[in-house]
Structures are given as C-alpha cells and as structure tokens.
PDB file of C-alpha atoms and ligand atoms in Angstrom:
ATOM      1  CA  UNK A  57      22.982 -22.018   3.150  1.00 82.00           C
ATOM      2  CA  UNK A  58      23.503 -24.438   0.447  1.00 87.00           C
ATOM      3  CA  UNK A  59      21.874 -27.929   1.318  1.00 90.00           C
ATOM      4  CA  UNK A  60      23.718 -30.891  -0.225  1.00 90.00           C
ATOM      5  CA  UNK A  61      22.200 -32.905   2.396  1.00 91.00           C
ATOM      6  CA  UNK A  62      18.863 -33.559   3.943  1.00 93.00           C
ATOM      7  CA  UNK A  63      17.191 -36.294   5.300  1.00 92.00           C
ATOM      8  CA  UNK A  64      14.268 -37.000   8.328  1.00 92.00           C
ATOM      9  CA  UNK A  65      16.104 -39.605  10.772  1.00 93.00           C
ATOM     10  CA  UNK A  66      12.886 -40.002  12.890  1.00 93.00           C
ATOM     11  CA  UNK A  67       9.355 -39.322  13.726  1.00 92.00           C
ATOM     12  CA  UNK A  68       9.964 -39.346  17.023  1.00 93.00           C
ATOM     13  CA  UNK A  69       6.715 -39.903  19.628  1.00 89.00           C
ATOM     14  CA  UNK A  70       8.893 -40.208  23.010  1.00 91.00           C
ATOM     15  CA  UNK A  71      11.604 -38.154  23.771  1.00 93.00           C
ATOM     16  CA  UNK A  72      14.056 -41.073  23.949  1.00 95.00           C
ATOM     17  CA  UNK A  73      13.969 -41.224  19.974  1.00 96.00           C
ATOM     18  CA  UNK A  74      15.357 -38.015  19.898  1.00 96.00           C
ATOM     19  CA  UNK A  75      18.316 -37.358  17.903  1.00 96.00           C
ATOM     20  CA  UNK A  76      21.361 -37.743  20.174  1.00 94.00           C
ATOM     21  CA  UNK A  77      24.399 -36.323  18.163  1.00 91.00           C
ATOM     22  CA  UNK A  78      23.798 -33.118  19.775  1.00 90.00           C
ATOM     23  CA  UNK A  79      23.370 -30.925  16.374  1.00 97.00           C
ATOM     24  CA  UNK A  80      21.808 -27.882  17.272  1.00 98.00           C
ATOM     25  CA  UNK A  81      18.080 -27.519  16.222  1.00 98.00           C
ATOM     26  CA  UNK A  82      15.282 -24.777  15.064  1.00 98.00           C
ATOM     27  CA  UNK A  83      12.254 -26.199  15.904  1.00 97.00           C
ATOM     28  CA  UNK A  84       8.753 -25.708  13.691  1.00 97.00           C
ATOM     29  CA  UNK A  85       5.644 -24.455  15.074  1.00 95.00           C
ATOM     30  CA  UNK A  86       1.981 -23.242  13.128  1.00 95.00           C
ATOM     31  CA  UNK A  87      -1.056 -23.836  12.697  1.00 92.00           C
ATOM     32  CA  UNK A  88      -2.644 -27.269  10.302  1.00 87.00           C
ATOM     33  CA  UNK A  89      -2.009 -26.669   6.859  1.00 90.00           C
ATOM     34  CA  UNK A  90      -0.104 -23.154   7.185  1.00 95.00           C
ATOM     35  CA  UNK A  91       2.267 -24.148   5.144  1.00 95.00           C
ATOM     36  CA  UNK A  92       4.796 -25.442   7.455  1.00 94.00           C
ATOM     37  CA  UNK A  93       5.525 -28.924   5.066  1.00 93.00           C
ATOM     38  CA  UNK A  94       5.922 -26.598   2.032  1.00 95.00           C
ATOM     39  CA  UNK A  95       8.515 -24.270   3.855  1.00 97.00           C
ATOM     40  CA  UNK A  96      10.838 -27.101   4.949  1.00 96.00           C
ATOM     41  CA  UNK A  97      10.798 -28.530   1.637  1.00 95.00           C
ATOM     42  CA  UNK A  98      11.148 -25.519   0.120  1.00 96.00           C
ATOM     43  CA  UNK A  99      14.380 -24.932   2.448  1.00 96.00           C
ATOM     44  CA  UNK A 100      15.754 -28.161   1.649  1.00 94.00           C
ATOM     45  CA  UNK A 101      15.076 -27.547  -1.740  1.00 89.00           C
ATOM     46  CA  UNK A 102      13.207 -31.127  -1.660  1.00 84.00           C
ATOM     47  CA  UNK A 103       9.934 -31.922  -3.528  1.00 79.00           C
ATOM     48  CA  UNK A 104       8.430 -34.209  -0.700  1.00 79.00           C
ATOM     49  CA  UNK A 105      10.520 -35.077   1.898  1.00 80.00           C
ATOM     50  CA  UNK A 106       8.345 -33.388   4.301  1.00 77.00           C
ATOM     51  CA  UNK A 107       4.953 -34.747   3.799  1.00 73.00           C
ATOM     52  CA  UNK A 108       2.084 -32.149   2.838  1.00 55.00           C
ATOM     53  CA  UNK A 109      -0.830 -32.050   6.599  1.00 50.00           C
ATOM     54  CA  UNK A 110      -0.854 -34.497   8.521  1.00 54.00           C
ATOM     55  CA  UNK A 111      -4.254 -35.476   9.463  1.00 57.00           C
ATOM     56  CA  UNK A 112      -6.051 -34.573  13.045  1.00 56.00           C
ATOM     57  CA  UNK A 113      -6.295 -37.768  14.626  1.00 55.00           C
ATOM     58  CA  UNK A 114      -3.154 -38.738  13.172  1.00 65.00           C
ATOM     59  CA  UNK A 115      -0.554 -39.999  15.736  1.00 66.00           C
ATOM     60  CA  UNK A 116       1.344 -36.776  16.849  1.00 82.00           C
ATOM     61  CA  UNK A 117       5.073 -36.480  16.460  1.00 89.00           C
ATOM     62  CA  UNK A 118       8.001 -34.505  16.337  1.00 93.00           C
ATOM     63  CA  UNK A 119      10.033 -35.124  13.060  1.00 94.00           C
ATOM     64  CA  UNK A 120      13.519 -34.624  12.761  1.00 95.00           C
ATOM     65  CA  UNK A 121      15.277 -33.735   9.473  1.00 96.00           C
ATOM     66  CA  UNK A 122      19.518 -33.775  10.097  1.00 96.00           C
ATOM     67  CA  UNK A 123      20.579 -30.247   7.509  1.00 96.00           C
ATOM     68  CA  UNK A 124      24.071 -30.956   6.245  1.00 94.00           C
ATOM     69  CA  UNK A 125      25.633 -33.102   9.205  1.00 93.00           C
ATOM     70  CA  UNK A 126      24.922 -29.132  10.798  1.00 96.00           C
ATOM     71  CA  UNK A 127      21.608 -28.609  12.049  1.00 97.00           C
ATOM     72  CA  UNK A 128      18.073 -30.272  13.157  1.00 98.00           C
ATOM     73  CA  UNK A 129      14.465 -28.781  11.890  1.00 97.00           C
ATOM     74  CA  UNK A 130      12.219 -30.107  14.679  1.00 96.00           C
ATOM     75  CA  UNK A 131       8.905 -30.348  12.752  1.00 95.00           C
ATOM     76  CA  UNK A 132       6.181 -30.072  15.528  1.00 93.00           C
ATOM     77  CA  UNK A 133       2.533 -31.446  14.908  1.00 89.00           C
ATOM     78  CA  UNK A 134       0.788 -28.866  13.869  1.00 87.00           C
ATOM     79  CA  UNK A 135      -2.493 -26.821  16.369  1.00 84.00           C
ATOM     80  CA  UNK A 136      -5.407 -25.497  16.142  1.00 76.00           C
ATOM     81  CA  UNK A 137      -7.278 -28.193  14.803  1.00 65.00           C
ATOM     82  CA  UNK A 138     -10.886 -27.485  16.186  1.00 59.00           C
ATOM     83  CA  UNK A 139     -12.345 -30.807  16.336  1.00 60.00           C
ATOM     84  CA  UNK A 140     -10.022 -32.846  17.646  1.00 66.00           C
ATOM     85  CA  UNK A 141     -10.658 -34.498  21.473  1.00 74.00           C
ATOM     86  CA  UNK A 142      -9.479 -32.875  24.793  1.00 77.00           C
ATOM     87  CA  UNK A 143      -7.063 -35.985  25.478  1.00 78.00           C
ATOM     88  CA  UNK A 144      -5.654 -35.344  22.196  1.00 74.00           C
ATOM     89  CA  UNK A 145      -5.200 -31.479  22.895  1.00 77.00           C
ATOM     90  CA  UNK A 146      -3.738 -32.449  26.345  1.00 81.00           C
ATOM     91  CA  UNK A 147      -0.830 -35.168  24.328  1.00 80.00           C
ATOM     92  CA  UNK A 148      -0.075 -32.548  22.236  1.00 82.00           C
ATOM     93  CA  UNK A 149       0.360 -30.127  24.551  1.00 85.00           C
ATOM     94  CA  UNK A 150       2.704 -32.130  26.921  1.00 88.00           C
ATOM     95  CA  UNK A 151       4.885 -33.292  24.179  1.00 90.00           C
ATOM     96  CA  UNK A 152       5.417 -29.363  22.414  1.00 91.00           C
ATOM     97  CA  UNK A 153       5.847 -27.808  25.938  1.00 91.00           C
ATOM     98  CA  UNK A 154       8.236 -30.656  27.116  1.00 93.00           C
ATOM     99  CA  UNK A 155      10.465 -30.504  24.094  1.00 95.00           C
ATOM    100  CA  UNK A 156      10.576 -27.057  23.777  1.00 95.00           C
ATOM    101  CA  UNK A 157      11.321 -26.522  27.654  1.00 94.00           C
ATOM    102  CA  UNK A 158      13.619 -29.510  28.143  1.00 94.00           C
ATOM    103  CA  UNK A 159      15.368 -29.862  24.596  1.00 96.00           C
ATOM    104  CA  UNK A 160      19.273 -28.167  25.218  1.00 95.00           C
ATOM    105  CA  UNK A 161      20.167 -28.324  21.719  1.00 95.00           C
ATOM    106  CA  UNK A 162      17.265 -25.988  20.676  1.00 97.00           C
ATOM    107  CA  UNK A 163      18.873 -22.713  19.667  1.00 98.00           C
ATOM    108  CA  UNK A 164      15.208 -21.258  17.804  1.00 98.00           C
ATOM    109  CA  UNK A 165      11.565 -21.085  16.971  1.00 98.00           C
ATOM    110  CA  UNK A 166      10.456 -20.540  13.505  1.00 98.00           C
ATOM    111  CA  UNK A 167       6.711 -19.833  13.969  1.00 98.00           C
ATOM    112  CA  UNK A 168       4.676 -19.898  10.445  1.00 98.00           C
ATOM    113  CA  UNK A 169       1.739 -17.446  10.239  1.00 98.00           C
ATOM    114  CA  UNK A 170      -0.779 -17.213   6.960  1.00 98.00           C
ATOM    115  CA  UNK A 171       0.026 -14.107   5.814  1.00 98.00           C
ATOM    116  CA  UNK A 172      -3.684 -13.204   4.522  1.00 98.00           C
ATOM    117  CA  UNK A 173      -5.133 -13.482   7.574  1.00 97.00           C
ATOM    118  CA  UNK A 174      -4.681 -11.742  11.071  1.00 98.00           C
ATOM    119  CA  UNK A 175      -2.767 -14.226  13.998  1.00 97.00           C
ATOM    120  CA  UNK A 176      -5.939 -16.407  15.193  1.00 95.00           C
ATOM    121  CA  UNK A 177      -6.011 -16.906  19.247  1.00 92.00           C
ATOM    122  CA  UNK A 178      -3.618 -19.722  18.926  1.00 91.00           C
ATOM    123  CA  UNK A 179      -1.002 -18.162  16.940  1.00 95.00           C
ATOM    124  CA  UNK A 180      -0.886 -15.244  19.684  1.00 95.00           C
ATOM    125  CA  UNK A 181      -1.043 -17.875  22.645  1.00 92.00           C
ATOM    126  CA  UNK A 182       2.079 -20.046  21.276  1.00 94.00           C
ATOM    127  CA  UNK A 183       3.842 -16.905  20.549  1.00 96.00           C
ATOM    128  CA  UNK A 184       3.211 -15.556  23.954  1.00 95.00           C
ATOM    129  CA  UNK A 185       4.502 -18.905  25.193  1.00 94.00           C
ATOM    130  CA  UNK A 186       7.677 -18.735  23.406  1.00 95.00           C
ATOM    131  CA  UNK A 187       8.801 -14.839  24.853  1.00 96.00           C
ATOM    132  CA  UNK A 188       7.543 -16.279  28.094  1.00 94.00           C
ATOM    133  CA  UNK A 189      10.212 -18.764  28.216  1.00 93.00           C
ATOM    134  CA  UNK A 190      12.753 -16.259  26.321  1.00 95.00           C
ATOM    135  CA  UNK A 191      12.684 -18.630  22.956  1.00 97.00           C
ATOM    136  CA  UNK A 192      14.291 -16.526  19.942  1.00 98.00           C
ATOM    137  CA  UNK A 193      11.486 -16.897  17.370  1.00 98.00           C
ATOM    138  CA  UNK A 194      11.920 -16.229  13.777  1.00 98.00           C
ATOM    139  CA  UNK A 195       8.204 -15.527  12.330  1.00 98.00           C
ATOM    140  CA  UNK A 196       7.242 -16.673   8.851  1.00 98.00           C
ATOM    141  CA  UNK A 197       4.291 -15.307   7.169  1.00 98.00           C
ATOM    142  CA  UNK A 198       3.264 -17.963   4.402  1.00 98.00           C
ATOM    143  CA  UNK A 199       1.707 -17.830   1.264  1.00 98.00           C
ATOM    144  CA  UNK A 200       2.963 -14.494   0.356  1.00 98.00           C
ATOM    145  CA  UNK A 201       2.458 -15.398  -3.261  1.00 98.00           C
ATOM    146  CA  UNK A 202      -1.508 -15.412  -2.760  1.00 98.00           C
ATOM    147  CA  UNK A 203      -1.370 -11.853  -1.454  1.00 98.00           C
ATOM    148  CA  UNK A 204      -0.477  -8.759  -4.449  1.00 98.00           C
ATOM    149  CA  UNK A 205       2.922  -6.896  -3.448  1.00 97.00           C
ATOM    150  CA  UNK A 206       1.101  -3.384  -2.923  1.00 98.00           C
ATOM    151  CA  UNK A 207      -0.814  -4.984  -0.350  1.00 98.00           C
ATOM    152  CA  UNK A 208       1.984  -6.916   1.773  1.00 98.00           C
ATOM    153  CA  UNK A 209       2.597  -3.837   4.344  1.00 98.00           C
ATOM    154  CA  UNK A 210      -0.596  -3.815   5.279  1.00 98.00           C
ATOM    155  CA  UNK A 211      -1.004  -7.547   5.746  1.00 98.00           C
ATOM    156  CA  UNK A 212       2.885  -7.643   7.104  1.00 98.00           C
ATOM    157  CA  UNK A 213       1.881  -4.808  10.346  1.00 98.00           C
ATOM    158  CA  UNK A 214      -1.312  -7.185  10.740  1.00 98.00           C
ATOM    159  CA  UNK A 215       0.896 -10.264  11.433  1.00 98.00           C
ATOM    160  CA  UNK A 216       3.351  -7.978  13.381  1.00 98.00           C
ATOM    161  CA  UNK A 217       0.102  -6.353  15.565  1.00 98.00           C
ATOM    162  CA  UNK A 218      -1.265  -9.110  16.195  1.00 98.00           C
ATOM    163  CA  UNK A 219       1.421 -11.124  18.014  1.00 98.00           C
ATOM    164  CA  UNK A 220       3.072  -8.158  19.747  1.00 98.00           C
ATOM    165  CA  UNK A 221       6.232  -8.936  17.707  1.00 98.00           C
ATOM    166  CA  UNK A 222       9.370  -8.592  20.142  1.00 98.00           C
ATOM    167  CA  UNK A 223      11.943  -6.301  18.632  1.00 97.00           C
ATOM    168  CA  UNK A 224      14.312  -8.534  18.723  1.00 97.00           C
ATOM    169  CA  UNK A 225      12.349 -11.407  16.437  1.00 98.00           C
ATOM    170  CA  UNK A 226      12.269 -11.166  12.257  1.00 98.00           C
ATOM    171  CA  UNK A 227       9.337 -11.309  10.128  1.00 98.00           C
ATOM    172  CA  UNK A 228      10.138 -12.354   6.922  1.00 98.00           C
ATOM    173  CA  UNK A 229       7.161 -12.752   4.523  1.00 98.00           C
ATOM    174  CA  UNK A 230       7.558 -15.835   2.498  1.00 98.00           C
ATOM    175  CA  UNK A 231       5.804 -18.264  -0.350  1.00 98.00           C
ATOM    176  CA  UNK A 232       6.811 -21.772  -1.328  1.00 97.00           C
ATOM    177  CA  UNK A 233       5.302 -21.067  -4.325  1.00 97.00           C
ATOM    178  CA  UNK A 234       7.808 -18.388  -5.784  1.00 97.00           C
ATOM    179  CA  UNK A 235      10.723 -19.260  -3.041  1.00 97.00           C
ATOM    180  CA  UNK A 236       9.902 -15.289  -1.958  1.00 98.00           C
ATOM    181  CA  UNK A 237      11.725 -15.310   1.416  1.00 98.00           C
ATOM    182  CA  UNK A 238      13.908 -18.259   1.513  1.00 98.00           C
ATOM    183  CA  UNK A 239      17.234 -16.818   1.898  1.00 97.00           C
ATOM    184  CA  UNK A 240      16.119 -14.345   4.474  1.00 98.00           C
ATOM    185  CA  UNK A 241      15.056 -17.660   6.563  1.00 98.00           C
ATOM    186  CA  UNK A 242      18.523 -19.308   6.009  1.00 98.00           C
ATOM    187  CA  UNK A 243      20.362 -16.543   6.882  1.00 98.00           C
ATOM    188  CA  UNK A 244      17.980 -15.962  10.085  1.00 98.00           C
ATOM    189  CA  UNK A 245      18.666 -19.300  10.647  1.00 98.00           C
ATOM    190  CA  UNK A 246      22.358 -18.731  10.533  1.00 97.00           C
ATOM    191  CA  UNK A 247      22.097 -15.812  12.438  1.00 97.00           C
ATOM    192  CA  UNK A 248      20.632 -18.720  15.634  1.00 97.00           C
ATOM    193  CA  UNK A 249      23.368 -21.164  14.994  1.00 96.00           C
ATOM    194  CA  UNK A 250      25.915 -18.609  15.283  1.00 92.00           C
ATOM    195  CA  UNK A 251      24.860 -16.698  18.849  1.00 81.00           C
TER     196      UNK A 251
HETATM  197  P1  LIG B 534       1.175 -27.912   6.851  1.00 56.02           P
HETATM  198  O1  LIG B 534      -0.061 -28.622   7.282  1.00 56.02           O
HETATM  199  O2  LIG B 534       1.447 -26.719   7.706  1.00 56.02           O
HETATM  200  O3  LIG B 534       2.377 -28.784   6.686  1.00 56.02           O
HETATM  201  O4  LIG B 534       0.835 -27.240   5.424  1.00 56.02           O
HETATM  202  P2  LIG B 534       1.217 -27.711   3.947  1.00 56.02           P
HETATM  203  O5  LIG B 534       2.657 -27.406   3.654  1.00 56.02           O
HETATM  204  O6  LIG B 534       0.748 -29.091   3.743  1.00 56.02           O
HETATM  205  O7  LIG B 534       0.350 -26.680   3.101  1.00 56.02           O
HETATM  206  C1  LIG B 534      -1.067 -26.635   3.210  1.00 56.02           C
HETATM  207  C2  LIG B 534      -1.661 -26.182   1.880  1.00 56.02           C
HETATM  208  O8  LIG B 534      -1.232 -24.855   1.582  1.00 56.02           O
HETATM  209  C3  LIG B 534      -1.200 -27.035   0.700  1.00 56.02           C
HETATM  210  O9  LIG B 534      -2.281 -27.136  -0.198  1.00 56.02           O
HETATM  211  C4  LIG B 534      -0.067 -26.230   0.100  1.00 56.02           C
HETATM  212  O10 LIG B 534       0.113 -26.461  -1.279  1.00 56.02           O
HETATM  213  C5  LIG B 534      -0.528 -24.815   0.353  1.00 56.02           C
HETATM  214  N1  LIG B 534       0.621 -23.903   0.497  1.00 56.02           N
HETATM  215  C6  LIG B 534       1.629 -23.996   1.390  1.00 56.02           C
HETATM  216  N2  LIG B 534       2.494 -22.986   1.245  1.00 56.02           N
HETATM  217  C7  LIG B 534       2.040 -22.224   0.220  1.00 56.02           C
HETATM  218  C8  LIG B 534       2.515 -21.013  -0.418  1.00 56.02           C
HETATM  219  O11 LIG B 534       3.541 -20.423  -0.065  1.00 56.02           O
HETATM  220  N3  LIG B 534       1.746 -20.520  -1.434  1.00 56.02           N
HETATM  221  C9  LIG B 534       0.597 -21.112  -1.835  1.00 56.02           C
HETATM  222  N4  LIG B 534      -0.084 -20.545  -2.837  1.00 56.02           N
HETATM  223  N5  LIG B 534       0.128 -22.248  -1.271  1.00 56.02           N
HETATM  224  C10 LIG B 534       0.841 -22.798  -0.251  1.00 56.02           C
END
C-alpha cells in the first residue's frame, strides 16, 4: 500500500472517543517495547508519529491512526509490564478485551513477537485469546535485523511453536531497522480489508 496519508485522530481512553466514520481497523497488540511504535511508523513510513514506549504507569489508551481515508491501526497499550499494580492490570484488561470483543469495524489482529526470544506466557495467553474469539491474527516477529539470516528458521519455528500458530494466521519476520518485512504486512493487511 502506498501511504500518502497518515495521521493519529485520538488517544482514545473511553470507548465513546472512538473513531466513528466506520473505517475498518487492524488493531495492535505486544508486549512493552517489542517494537510495536517502530512497526507502525515504519508502515506509515513516518519518523515519529507513533511515539517510541509508553511508560508503565502511564495513562492507558487505545490510539487511533486514520491510513489513507481507508483504514484504522488501533494501537493497544502495550502488556506484560511486571511491576505495574493489580488495578492497573485489571483497566487494562477491561479496556483490550472490550474493544476487541465489542469493536464491529475490527477486521484483524497484528500481534508483534521479539523474534530472538521464545513467546513469553503472555504472548501465548493473548494469542490464545484471540483464536478463542476467532480474531484473524497476523503475527509479526520484530527485530529481525538483530538476529543473522542463517539463524531466522530456527528462531521463526520458535515463534511459530510457541504460540500454536493457527494455519490459517501469517508469520512474517520483520525489522524496522532494514524495513525487512514491510510489504508482506501491507499486503497481509490487504488481504483483511478485502475478506
Ligand atoms: P513499543 O514499546 O512496543 O512501542 O516499542 P518501540 O517501538 O518503542 O521499540 C522499543 C525499542 O526497540 C526501541 O529502542 C527501538 O528502537 C527498538 N526496536 C524496535 N524495533 C526494532 C527493530 O526492528 N530492530 C532493532 N534493532 N531495534 C528495534
């Protein structure tokens, strides 16, 4: 897809603010600091419109960048972040689970996973969530750029292992550094906008 237009409309923290123009929208899920600001800059082809981890603590929201007049990337607050308080845990789970049962314009996951490293407990829990509720998921292994070639089967049937990767969901091994990847995610993405 070529991006001539890209811009976040809100950080939304109550499901009123959401966008309203009915767009459909792929919504953004991973781990702190897995990369998922880098990717949807990267996309966008955008230094800094998404801003690099958020903070734990931070107020949680659910940002909203209109594609083209075409499509919505949900950007979802990031989990797994160990320290942070049960009530906080609790907010952030109601909010991710409400949008992503409730939302009708959602039309796909893209779940980021660190490519280096095997899926921790909470990469294989939100994945397991998503087939639960039959949620298309397009998986993106980050930082592909920190890991050499010969070595990216290995790490790619580690990622694919590890979650129990439905048949039906891509993997597509990626790196904001090099822009390894990116058209496979836009045309994944196209591939959910046009079902
Ligand atoms: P977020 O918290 O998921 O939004 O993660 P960020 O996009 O802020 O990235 C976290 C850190 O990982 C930053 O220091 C990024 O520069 C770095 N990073 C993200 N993607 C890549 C990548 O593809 N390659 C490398 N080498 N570093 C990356």
């Amino acid at each position: 897809m070529k991006v001539t237009q890209a811009e976040i409309v809100i950080s939304a923290v109550r499901p009123e603010q959401y966008p309203e123009d009915a767009l459909p929208e792929i919504a953004l899920a991973g781990r702190s600091n897995v990369g998922k600001s880098s990717l949807i800059n990267r996309l966008i082809n955008r230094k800094n419109l998404a801003r690099t981890s958020s903070k734990p603590g931070k107020t949680q929201t659910i940002n909203f960048y209109r594609i083209n007049e075409e499509l919505y990337f949900a950007d979802m607050p990031g989990y797994g972040f160990a320290r942070v308080s049960k009530a906080m845990r609790a907010a952030w789970g109601r909010m991710v689970e409400n949008y992503l049962t409730q939302r009708q314009n959602l039309v796909g996951v893209i779940q980021l996973i660190d490519l280096r490293h095997p899926p921790t407990r909470d990469d294989q829990d939100m994945y397991e969530w998503l087939k639960h509720h039959d949620m298309p998921v397009i998986v993106v292994a980050t930082k592909a750029d920190k890991i050499s070639k010969g070595h990216w089967p290995k790490h790619r049937k580690q990622v694919k292992e590890g979650l129990s990767l439905a048949s039906e969901d891509p993997l597509i091994l990626f790196s904001a550094q090099t822009g390894q990847g990116k058209e496979e995610v836009w045309r994944a993405i196209g591939d959910r906008l046009r079902d």
